[in-house]
Amino acid sequence: MPMEPRILSAHRPVSLVLATLIALGSSLGPAAGPAAAFPSYDSGYHTYEELTSAIRDIEAAHPGLVKVSSIGKSHEGRDLWVAKVSDNVATDEDEPEVLIDGGHHGREHLSVEMALAVLKHLTSTYASSESTRRRVNGTETWILFNLNPDGTTFDGGGSTYRDWRKNRQPNGGTSAIGTDLNRNYGWKWGCCGGSSGSPPSENYRGPRPWSSPEVAALKRFVDGRVIGGRQQIRIHLSFHSFGRVVVWPWAHTGAGVPDADDRAALAAIGNEMARLAGYRGMQSHALYPTDGDQIDWMYGGHRIFSYTVELADRRYPPDEMIATETARAMPAVQYALDYASCPWSAIGRGSVHCPPSWVKRLAGSDRYATAAAISRASFTPGVPVAYVATGTNYPDALAGGAAAARDGAPVLLTQQGSLPSATATELARLKPGRIVVLGGPSVVSEAVRSKLTGYTGGGVSRLYGADRYATAAAISAAGTPRGISVVYVATGTNYPDALAAIPLAARTDSPLLLTQPHSLPYATARELDRIRPGRIVVLGGSAVVSDKVLDRMRVYTAGAVTRIAGEDRYETAAAVAVPFPAGLEATFLATGTAFPDALAGGPAAAKHGVPLLLVTPSSLPPATAGQLRRIKPASLVVLGGLGVVSDEVAAAAARAAR
Ligand code: CA
Ligand code: CA
Ligand code: CA
Ligand code: ZN
């Protein structure tokens, strides 16, 4: 253990100091050995053990509001405690989340006291204060009390402070201890002269991003708050000391964040929190440049409105200041909680960025989980049949989607060689009467088909042909009676037209057949010949299904062969929606630029008897807006995560629908 001159200058005999340090070092864990204490004049600060007890006592006194867990362990094995504060705290409710942390830097003990003060405030005033109840009930607040318990314990563990900032992780090849946790984040790590590459430095960034177990644990926790394609944490406050300032990203550059509304809202919230506390507010870089720091990763990696709050006006505020300094900053915390549901409302742009509550997003961590989420939202256990298609291409899922819609059944997705856990979980919930695999063994293996038999009592069958056209024909042949009133035909070379057609096809229990743009596949022609439908409806304009192909189909019906088409996929989907009446319970929205998140949407929309419209990831096409204005659905169902349909597009759709 390295000795520093100030430790040896303590008034106690050197031998006793050494013995104490050796004892501390050998115990290397909070559970064993004597608890480290603060210098006697500052005993009002909480040691790690006292903090742990205080948190546990508050949890025990408010079991419905506080739930304590550990996000991981420090280098020396101390638990990194986090308390979740909310009504129905045991349930992960769909409420905006706020993260508050303290203790990045060992010697900044007031930051840990502030985190504890927030927990005390929210719980002790819950019964008496209407505004506290609103904040607690309306958000899920995570309080990570001390990210660096090894550093704070070491700093406060003597008769006087050790002025220790970093964690207590050894560095290979040197006796220098510790990494500056707030330079160890993997966003612009070490980019810009705002940290040190030298282990003895107070600002040592570590050998690589996330190298400290404490920061790595925080990363796992924050990454884990991405649920249903959305980061749940909207606002983050990191308490440090000192300076009485509130700062926001970026820290690594003097440039503001690129998005103009984000830039303005970051500043508006930061400045107001500063004003409420009697602090100064500024962009972090203006205070001093740092890189690899927490708030840049929070915003850059997760678009969390992230703030560093430097408490107090001196490095070691005496414990007499704990109550006054934490009370002084509390209004800033209250303000952050008030704006967590939509930070952009601080600049009057809430309706642009935050969809109203009647917009529901169905999404998972990947295409399989998204399909499962879509199924879960629309289908109840005991469905007669579930269809399972490959998630790596669209034709089978879409042709099967029309059959599923007819049967009141979902489409779930699988990998070729293994059944994704999200799909398995949903099948276990659905308990389908039987399962139909769409496609041959080259797209859904025999191993997967065999595994599926465990999720139904009614057996697992396959429908497939030699190619996508023959597979669509086989799906149709399995359930379409001769002489059905109408058959829909879409291109097999892209997905949007076929996807949008499913809810319309479901109204007449019609099949969806596929065609090449310039020639009618033999399997499609043969199935049309078998059915001899009353009429045929082609999706899309002549660029996607040529007039020649349309003419070729005339021999298979005594009725008309017509098109539902627009200038592009968005207009075509809007045209498909025209037969649906206004005042529907919902309308589904999917991206028109990537199929994976949309594949399961057709049967779900059909189940509700509502259309499916298309958007781009970043804009609401006019034709889509026009149908939303006409239909005025009571709710919107968005398929997929923020990457395929942004909140801004969902919010624009909501405005069009009202
Ligand atoms: Ca004192
Ligand atoms: Ca709650
Ligand atoms: Ca939640
Ligand atoms: Zn700090």
XYZ file of C-alpha atoms and ligand atoms in Angstrom:
662
model
C 0.000 0.000 0.000
C 1.655 3.267 -1.044
C 2.383 5.789 1.656
C 1.731 9.413 1.114
C 3.508 12.092 3.132
C 0.306 13.541 4.556
C -0.624 10.203 6.071
C 2.730 9.879 7.788
C 2.412 13.407 9.095
C -0.661 12.462 11.113
C -0.233 12.993 14.821
C -0.442 9.310 15.679
C 2.805 7.308 15.796
C 3.882 6.049 12.426
C 3.874 2.446 13.583
C 0.238 2.676 14.646
C -0.760 4.259 11.350
C 1.002 1.489 9.476
C -0.614 -1.175 11.607
C -4.021 0.348 10.960
C -3.411 0.491 7.230
C -2.160 -3.078 7.163
C -5.239 -4.194 9.062
C -7.453 -2.352 6.612
C -5.552 -3.725 3.666
C -5.674 -7.297 4.840
C -9.396 -7.225 5.499
C -10.032 -5.774 2.034
C -13.739 -5.995 2.371
C -16.524 -4.249 4.146
C -17.827 -7.350 5.835
C -14.732 -8.194 7.824
C -12.450 -6.076 9.978
C -13.048 -2.824 11.787
C -15.325 -0.305 10.103
C -13.473 2.718 8.813
C -14.527 5.907 10.515
C -14.445 9.523 9.475
C -12.211 11.938 11.317
C -13.932 12.599 14.643
C -14.831 16.202 13.785
C -16.779 14.917 10.728
C -18.571 11.950 12.245
C -21.827 13.246 10.762
C -20.724 11.786 7.423
C -21.807 8.213 6.774
C -19.201 5.515 6.499
C -19.961 2.803 3.973
C -21.332 0.602 6.750
C -23.451 3.420 8.187
C -24.726 4.268 4.718
C -25.696 0.654 4.109
C -27.599 0.533 7.404
C -29.332 3.855 6.738
C -30.505 2.721 3.305
C -31.728 -0.605 4.659
C -33.586 1.117 7.502
C -35.395 3.417 5.067
C -36.249 0.461 2.824
C -37.684 -1.401 5.815
C -39.749 1.620 6.837
C -41.137 2.145 3.294
C -41.362 -1.303 1.717
C -43.896 -0.188 -0.894
C -41.770 2.735 -2.058
C -38.128 1.690 -1.750
C -36.338 -1.352 -3.084
C -32.595 -1.691 -2.555
C -30.364 -3.822 -4.728
C -26.733 -3.944 -5.777
C -25.625 -3.163 -9.327
C -22.288 -4.908 -8.769
C -19.222 -4.736 -6.605
C -16.316 -2.349 -6.227
C -12.756 -3.476 -6.740
C -12.479 -4.336 -3.043
C -15.812 -6.154 -3.096
C -18.218 -3.606 -1.652
C -21.728 -3.684 -3.031
C -22.740 -0.694 -5.144
C -26.161 -0.043 -3.646
C -28.976 1.398 -5.664
C -32.415 2.228 -4.284
C -35.388 2.357 -6.589
C -38.021 4.795 -5.359
C -41.537 4.683 -6.787
C -45.060 3.603 -6.017
C -45.541 -0.129 -6.672
C -41.782 -0.284 -6.403
C -41.564 -4.027 -6.946
C -43.087 -3.614 -10.414
C -41.267 -2.187 -13.415
C -43.987 0.258 -14.407
C -44.051 2.267 -17.609
C -42.955 5.485 -15.916
C -40.096 7.805 -16.848
C -36.969 6.971 -14.924
C -34.417 9.221 -13.268
C -30.927 8.224 -12.171
C -29.132 10.012 -9.355
C -25.638 9.065 -8.279
C -22.928 10.142 -5.891
C -19.450 9.197 -4.840
C -17.558 9.026 -8.135
C -14.656 10.650 -6.367
C -13.558 9.327 -3.005
C -13.053 12.596 -1.188
C -16.380 14.095 -2.333
C -18.302 12.755 0.634
C -21.042 15.348 0.409
C -22.136 13.806 -2.909
C -22.947 10.553 -1.084
C -24.799 12.483 1.605
C -26.796 14.219 -1.148
C -27.889 10.905 -2.643
C -28.949 9.728 0.806
C -30.731 13.042 1.406
C -32.761 12.535 -1.780
C -33.893 9.130 -0.526
C -34.793 10.623 2.863
C -36.645 13.533 1.265
C -38.743 11.400 -1.090
C -39.710 8.928 1.619
C -40.130 11.226 4.634
C -42.340 13.766 2.825
C -44.336 11.222 0.802
C -47.240 11.107 3.228
C -47.435 14.855 3.829
C -46.583 16.405 0.466
C -48.799 16.192 -2.595
C -45.919 17.224 -4.858
C -43.638 14.512 -3.459
C -46.364 11.925 -4.052
C -46.726 13.157 -7.624
C -42.973 12.882 -8.192
C -42.617 9.485 -6.537
C -45.714 8.009 -8.168
C -45.009 9.492 -11.580
C -41.408 8.376 -11.944
C -39.086 5.548 -11.086
C -36.080 7.141 -9.431
C -32.856 5.172 -9.064
C -30.448 6.425 -6.414
C -26.943 5.000 -6.722
C -25.491 6.217 -3.465
C -21.800 5.654 -3.834
C -20.082 4.515 -7.015
C -16.663 4.543 -5.338
C -17.039 3.099 -1.831
C -13.407 1.930 -1.802
C -12.213 5.455 -2.516
C -14.509 7.135 0.017
C -13.626 4.557 2.664
C -9.917 5.002 2.055
C -10.208 8.782 2.043
C -12.172 8.959 5.259
C -10.527 6.062 6.988
C -7.922 7.904 9.017
C -7.716 10.504 11.691
C -7.519 13.013 8.897
C -8.547 12.909 5.245
C -6.267 11.469 2.600
C -7.435 13.697 -0.259
C -8.177 10.565 -2.320
C -10.098 10.910 -5.589
C -9.750 7.683 -7.609
C -10.908 4.147 -6.970
C -8.550 1.655 -5.325
C -7.747 -0.551 -8.295
C -4.064 -1.432 -8.753
C -2.392 -0.589 -12.037
C -0.118 -3.173 -13.608
C 3.565 -2.283 -13.839
C 3.358 0.545 -11.327
C 2.722 1.048 -7.641
C 0.280 3.855 -8.454
C -3.225 2.996 -7.316
C -6.530 3.918 -8.804
C -8.475 5.095 -11.835
C -10.432 8.346 -12.028
C -13.868 6.833 -12.475
C -15.163 9.938 -14.180
C -12.602 9.613 -16.978
C -13.173 5.883 -17.543
C -16.416 5.990 -19.567
C -16.332 4.739 -23.130
C -17.502 7.856 -24.912
C -14.709 9.944 -26.426
C -12.449 8.199 -23.910
C -9.064 9.907 -23.822
C -9.957 11.886 -26.906
C -9.186 15.456 -26.155
C -6.661 16.149 -23.431
C -9.338 16.039 -20.739
C -7.816 13.120 -18.825
C -4.424 11.575 -18.119
C -2.829 8.403 -19.440
C -0.408 8.328 -16.503
C -1.365 5.996 -13.613
C -0.097 8.288 -10.823
C -2.272 11.145 -12.094
C -5.448 12.060 -10.222
C -7.181 12.094 -13.600
C -5.883 8.732 -14.799
C -8.420 7.439 -17.275
C -7.490 3.752 -16.826
C -5.885 1.424 -19.382
C -9.060 1.235 -21.443
C -12.698 2.376 -21.293
C -14.803 0.599 -18.649
C -11.676 -0.907 -17.047
C -12.874 -0.078 -13.538
C -15.399 -2.530 -12.104
C -17.440 0.343 -10.675
C -17.940 2.144 -14.005
C -18.430 -1.172 -15.796
C -21.208 -2.012 -13.321
C -22.867 1.334 -13.907
C -22.679 0.759 -17.669
C -24.371 -2.623 -17.291
C -27.083 -1.047 -15.182
C -27.784 1.859 -17.541
C -27.589 -0.342 -20.669
C -30.034 -2.653 -18.911
C -32.571 0.147 -18.630
C -33.104 -0.048 -22.409
C -36.440 -1.834 -22.428
C -38.688 -2.277 -25.418
C -36.220 -0.415 -27.592
C -36.211 2.625 -25.318
C -33.803 3.911 -22.688
C -36.059 4.335 -19.665
C -33.834 6.884 -17.907
C -34.627 10.375 -19.132
C -32.722 12.566 -16.696
C -29.544 11.830 -14.764
C -27.948 13.865 -11.990
C -24.438 13.019 -10.848
C -23.466 14.678 -7.600
C -19.888 15.737 -6.987
C -18.253 18.445 -4.956
C -17.301 21.164 -5.091
C -18.133 24.361 -6.989
C -21.871 25.061 -6.770
C -22.318 24.573 -10.487
C -24.602 22.520 -12.732
C -22.999 21.418 -16.005
C -24.245 19.486 -19.028
C -22.797 17.818 -22.178
C -20.600 18.102 -23.968
C -17.628 17.934 -21.647
C -15.047 16.890 -24.255
C -15.650 19.751 -26.683
C -16.854 23.310 -26.588
C -19.366 22.520 -29.320
C -22.925 21.950 -28.191
C -24.722 18.666 -28.792
C -25.833 18.483 -32.445
C -29.616 18.343 -31.980
C -30.870 21.904 -31.577
C -33.807 21.062 -29.323
C -31.675 18.801 -27.145
C -29.046 21.544 -26.910
C -31.639 24.103 -25.866
C -33.417 21.790 -23.421
C -30.160 20.611 -21.806
C -29.282 24.250 -21.132
C -32.793 25.272 -20.056
C -33.088 22.487 -17.484
C -29.502 22.909 -16.326
C -29.831 26.654 -15.912
C -33.115 26.326 -14.046
C -31.699 23.684 -11.694
C -28.743 25.996 -11.077
C -31.021 28.941 -10.395
C -33.115 26.918 -7.951
C -29.996 25.932 -6.010
C -28.337 29.308 -6.244
C -25.610 27.791 -8.422
C -24.142 28.694 -11.806
C -25.082 26.704 -14.906
C -22.909 26.108 -17.958
C -21.865 23.544 -20.533
C -19.382 21.184 -18.894
C -16.530 22.044 -21.256
C -16.752 25.682 -20.197
C -15.971 24.695 -16.589
C -13.002 22.647 -17.771
C -12.554 20.072 -20.552
C -12.833 16.430 -19.611
C -13.083 13.283 -21.712
C -14.322 9.787 -21.033
C -16.621 11.337 -18.483
C -20.017 10.166 -17.391
C -22.394 12.801 -18.690
C -21.016 12.646 -22.241
C -21.620 8.879 -22.323
C -25.066 9.243 -20.770
C -26.114 11.685 -23.443
C -23.990 10.436 -26.342
C -24.674 6.770 -25.733
C -28.249 6.956 -24.465
C -29.615 10.457 -25.118
C -30.155 10.852 -21.372
C -30.335 14.471 -20.210
C -27.324 14.224 -17.947
C -25.941 16.719 -15.456
C -22.996 16.958 -13.141
C -23.933 18.891 -10.020
C -20.961 20.178 -8.018
C -22.147 20.743 -4.466
C -20.835 23.184 -1.872
C -18.067 25.719 -1.977
C -15.080 23.878 -0.585
C -13.325 20.544 -0.840
C -14.156 19.200 2.615
C -17.299 20.907 3.853
C -17.615 20.177 7.593
C -20.403 17.837 8.578
C -22.332 20.808 9.973
C -22.918 21.782 6.311
C -24.500 18.482 5.253
C -28.059 19.500 6.092
C -27.893 22.999 4.623
C -26.021 22.069 1.443
C -28.205 19.079 0.620
C -31.360 21.129 1.293
C -30.048 23.854 -0.963
C -29.695 21.468 -3.913
C -32.978 19.598 -3.308
C -35.135 21.949 -5.438
C -32.934 21.054 -8.412
C -33.687 17.374 -7.823
C -37.399 18.123 -7.598
C -37.214 20.040 -10.867
C -35.436 17.132 -12.593
C -38.155 14.748 -11.431
C -40.827 17.137 -12.672
C -39.343 17.205 -16.173
C -38.427 13.524 -16.473
C -41.558 12.641 -18.415
C -40.577 15.003 -21.227
C -37.436 17.126 -20.857
C -38.264 19.083 -24.016
C -41.333 20.515 -22.340
C -38.820 22.822 -20.597
C -38.478 24.635 -23.933
C -42.116 24.282 -25.014
C -41.339 21.481 -27.475
C -42.923 18.600 -25.613
C -45.511 17.790 -28.254
C -42.767 17.512 -30.875
C -40.642 15.003 -28.974
C -42.908 13.160 -26.577
C -45.817 11.097 -27.898
C -48.909 11.219 -25.696
C -49.809 8.246 -23.551
C -52.277 6.893 -26.102
C -49.363 6.091 -28.405
C -48.163 2.596 -27.508
C -44.839 1.250 -28.696
C -44.343 -2.489 -29.142
C -40.670 -3.360 -29.317
C -38.068 -5.722 -27.974
C -34.306 -5.923 -27.931
C -34.258 -7.572 -31.351
C -36.659 -8.622 -34.132
C -37.617 -11.813 -32.295
C -38.411 -10.000 -29.086
C -40.298 -7.319 -31.019
C -42.458 -9.952 -32.725
C -43.083 -11.531 -29.325
C -44.038 -8.137 -27.848
C -46.459 -7.515 -30.725
C -48.018 -10.928 -30.193
C -48.237 -10.451 -26.423
C -50.118 -7.183 -26.856
C -52.807 -8.638 -29.140
C -53.262 -12.363 -28.587
C -54.494 -14.265 -25.573
C -53.535 -17.760 -24.444
C -55.317 -20.595 -26.196
C -55.066 -19.207 -29.741
C -56.058 -21.925 -32.222
C -52.757 -21.756 -34.074
C -49.460 -19.878 -34.072
C -47.357 -19.367 -37.193
C -43.572 -19.373 -36.981
C -41.438 -17.930 -39.790
C -37.820 -17.027 -40.326
C -36.816 -13.619 -39.021
C -34.033 -13.228 -41.565
C -36.268 -12.551 -44.560
C -39.804 -11.306 -45.099
C -41.685 -13.299 -47.791
C -42.702 -16.300 -45.680
C -43.789 -14.217 -42.695
C -45.907 -11.932 -44.886
C -47.632 -14.627 -46.939
C -48.154 -16.468 -43.654
C -49.356 -13.241 -42.068
C -52.486 -13.237 -44.209
C -53.246 -16.814 -43.164
C -52.522 -15.952 -39.541
C -54.823 -12.933 -39.775
C -57.571 -15.156 -41.143
C -57.076 -17.607 -38.270
C -56.866 -14.957 -35.543
C -53.324 -16.147 -34.966
C -49.955 -14.452 -34.433
C -46.785 -14.753 -36.483
C -43.647 -15.291 -34.448
C -40.105 -15.372 -35.737
C -37.230 -17.786 -35.394
C -33.621 -18.206 -36.365
C -32.838 -21.033 -38.766
C -30.957 -23.211 -36.309
C -32.286 -22.163 -32.918
C -35.504 -20.953 -31.360
C -34.977 -17.483 -29.822
C -35.842 -17.311 -26.132
C -38.314 -14.447 -26.659
C -40.219 -16.600 -29.171
C -40.157 -19.605 -26.851
C -41.423 -17.520 -23.931
C -44.296 -16.150 -25.986
C -45.249 -19.599 -27.293
C -45.248 -20.906 -23.731
C -47.653 -18.100 -22.818
C -49.892 -18.560 -25.872
C -50.290 -22.348 -25.598
C -51.427 -22.514 -29.255
C -53.692 -25.345 -30.386
C -51.158 -26.145 -33.098
C -48.107 -24.579 -34.717
C -47.446 -24.020 -38.400
C -43.863 -23.500 -39.547
C -43.587 -21.335 -42.643
C -40.781 -22.287 -45.007
C -38.611 -25.338 -45.534
C -35.728 -26.740 -43.468
C -33.263 -24.400 -45.171
C -34.944 -21.426 -43.447
C -36.359 -23.113 -40.314
C -34.379 -26.210 -39.352
C -35.822 -29.571 -38.383
C -34.261 -29.034 -34.946
C -36.360 -25.899 -34.460
C -39.476 -27.616 -35.789
C -38.889 -30.474 -33.389
C -38.379 -28.099 -30.474
C -41.669 -26.367 -31.295
C -43.571 -29.584 -30.595
C -42.994 -28.872 -26.909
C -45.179 -25.751 -27.051
C -48.405 -27.242 -28.397
C -50.492 -30.336 -27.905
C -51.718 -30.235 -31.488
C -48.595 -30.908 -33.482
C -46.312 -28.866 -35.696
C -46.753 -28.821 -39.470
C -44.853 -27.090 -42.238
C -46.020 -25.119 -45.245
C -43.440 -24.448 -47.924
C -42.541 -24.582 -51.546
C -39.434 -24.397 -53.683
C -39.207 -20.610 -53.400
C -41.059 -17.662 -51.801
C -43.748 -17.750 -54.511
C -44.342 -21.452 -54.083
C -44.340 -21.066 -50.289
C -46.984 -18.323 -50.498
C -49.008 -20.550 -52.827
C -48.692 -23.492 -50.436
C -49.844 -21.335 -47.506
C -52.831 -20.211 -49.566
C -53.628 -23.737 -50.759
C -53.771 -24.961 -47.160
C -56.655 -22.696 -46.216
C -58.253 -20.852 -49.110
C -61.509 -22.234 -50.542
C -62.111 -22.223 -54.270
C -64.157 -19.279 -55.493
C -63.225 -16.947 -52.629
C -64.387 -13.400 -53.294
C -60.977 -11.766 -53.565
C -57.278 -12.648 -53.662
C -54.506 -10.136 -52.987
C -51.245 -10.229 -54.917
C -48.143 -8.251 -53.950
C -44.567 -8.140 -55.099
C -42.322 -10.781 -53.600
C -39.281 -8.539 -53.977
C -40.066 -6.106 -51.151
C -42.133 -6.138 -47.991
C -44.113 -2.889 -47.478
C -46.997 -3.519 -49.882
C -47.589 -7.055 -48.655
C -47.351 -5.947 -45.026
C -49.920 -3.196 -45.419
C -52.252 -5.531 -47.332
C -52.610 -8.073 -44.505
C -55.248 -6.222 -42.423
C -57.288 -5.581 -45.571
C -56.966 -9.186 -46.782
C -58.115 -10.330 -43.347
C -61.465 -8.585 -43.812
C -62.374 -11.167 -46.460
C -60.235 -14.068 -45.141
C -58.283 -13.653 -48.363
C -54.863 -15.102 -49.111
C -51.840 -13.057 -50.086
C -49.963 -14.369 -53.098
C -46.647 -13.050 -54.338
C -45.433 -12.236 -57.806
C -42.274 -11.159 -59.558
C -42.449 -7.636 -60.973
C -42.370 -8.669 -64.618
C -43.503 -12.267 -64.693
C -46.165 -14.255 -62.901
C -44.489 -17.194 -61.137
C -45.808 -20.612 -62.063
C -46.742 -21.491 -58.467
C -48.748 -18.268 -58.140
C -50.540 -18.847 -61.453
C -51.386 -22.403 -60.480
C -52.857 -21.349 -57.131
C -54.906 -18.597 -58.837
C -56.100 -21.206 -61.289
C -57.167 -23.462 -58.392
C -58.990 -20.701 -56.519
C -60.616 -18.893 -59.457
C -61.384 -15.914 -57.164
C -64.218 -13.480 -57.649
C -61.646 -10.755 -58.285
C -57.953 -10.046 -57.864
C -56.408 -7.009 -56.202
C -52.785 -6.155 -56.953
C -50.826 -4.070 -54.451
C -48.594 -1.308 -55.767
C -48.112 0.521 -59.046
C -46.772 -0.717 -62.359
C -43.198 -0.193 -61.191
C -43.568 -2.974 -58.602
C -46.055 -5.211 -60.459
C -46.049 -4.570 -64.191
C -49.173 -4.150 -66.314
C -48.112 -7.285 -68.203
C -48.305 -9.361 -65.027
C -51.643 -7.792 -64.176
C -52.975 -8.756 -67.627
C -51.685 -12.315 -67.206
C -53.906 -12.715 -64.136
C -57.143 -11.844 -65.926
C -57.654 -15.427 -67.088
C -58.015 -16.608 -63.481
C -61.061 -14.539 -62.548
C -64.388 -13.685 -64.051
C -64.219 -10.405 -62.170
C -61.867 -7.489 -62.300
C -58.135 -7.324 -61.717
C -57.497 -3.958 -60.071
C -54.713 -2.142 -58.276
C -54.476 -0.428 -54.935
C -51.513 1.822 -55.522
C -49.837 5.108 -54.825
C -46.664 6.792 -55.974
C -44.623 4.989 -53.340
C -44.974 2.438 -50.529
C -46.331 5.081 -48.127
C -49.063 6.121 -50.524
C -49.878 2.511 -51.317
C -50.294 1.689 -47.619
C -52.450 4.792 -47.214
C -54.583 3.655 -50.175
C -54.971 0.243 -48.554
C -56.331 1.987 -45.440
C -59.064 3.832 -47.336
C -61.708 1.086 -46.919
C -61.327 1.256 -43.130
C -63.855 3.500 -41.382
C -63.029 6.540 -39.279
C -63.077 6.403 -35.479
C -61.207 3.109 -35.140
C -59.806 1.968 -31.802
C -56.267 2.049 -33.197
C -54.005 2.335 -36.205
C -50.661 0.544 -36.466
C -47.503 2.328 -37.614
C -44.458 0.505 -38.997
C -41.320 1.604 -40.739
C -41.312 1.411 -44.525
C -37.534 1.009 -44.677
C -36.705 -2.160 -42.714
C -38.784 -5.292 -42.421
C -37.659 -7.017 -39.193
C -39.662 -5.008 -36.683
C -42.784 -4.930 -38.853
C -43.181 -8.601 -39.782
C -45.464 -9.573 -36.922
C -47.568 -6.420 -37.183
C -49.986 -7.485 -39.926
C -51.887 -10.192 -38.038
C -51.936 -8.028 -34.889
C -53.483 -5.085 -36.744
C -55.900 -7.481 -38.413
C -56.885 -8.884 -35.012
C -58.058 -5.390 -34.036
C -59.621 -4.773 -37.453
C -57.415 -1.749 -38.044
C -55.013 -0.754 -40.825
C -51.245 -0.592 -40.787
C -49.629 2.572 -42.114
C -45.988 3.220 -42.906
C -43.545 5.914 -41.835
C -39.862 6.555 -42.384
C -37.562 6.390 -39.358
C -37.498 10.185 -39.206
C -40.567 11.538 -40.994
C -44.314 11.196 -41.279
C -45.179 10.906 -44.991
C -48.069 13.182 -46.086
C -50.200 10.246 -47.273
C -49.838 8.585 -43.874
C -50.722 11.827 -42.099
C -53.773 12.194 -44.344
C -55.176 8.798 -43.375
C -54.506 9.474 -39.689
C -56.432 12.757 -39.981
C -59.313 10.895 -41.598
C -59.402 7.856 -39.322
C -58.755 9.732 -36.060
C -57.896 6.489 -34.242
C -58.294 6.403 -30.472
C -54.759 5.045 -30.139
C -51.629 4.476 -32.168
C -49.531 1.317 -32.015
C -45.919 1.846 -33.081
C -43.976 -1.259 -34.122
C -40.292 -1.368 -33.246
C -37.768 0.703 -31.346
C -36.677 4.310 -31.618
C -34.209 3.420 -34.366
C -36.968 2.440 -36.796
C -39.718 4.845 -35.714
C -38.497 7.812 -33.686
C -40.525 9.382 -30.902
C -40.659 12.515 -33.017
C -42.383 10.616 -35.852
C -44.740 8.958 -33.378
C -45.529 12.372 -31.884
C -46.163 13.823 -35.346
C -48.499 10.917 -36.099
C -50.330 11.603 -32.854
C -50.780 15.269 -33.783
C -52.130 14.258 -37.197
C -54.601 11.889 -35.545
C -56.115 14.656 -33.365
Ca -18.208 18.682 12.816
Ca -44.289 3.313 -9.971
Ca -40.001 1.402 -15.766
Zn -16.016 14.764 -8.534
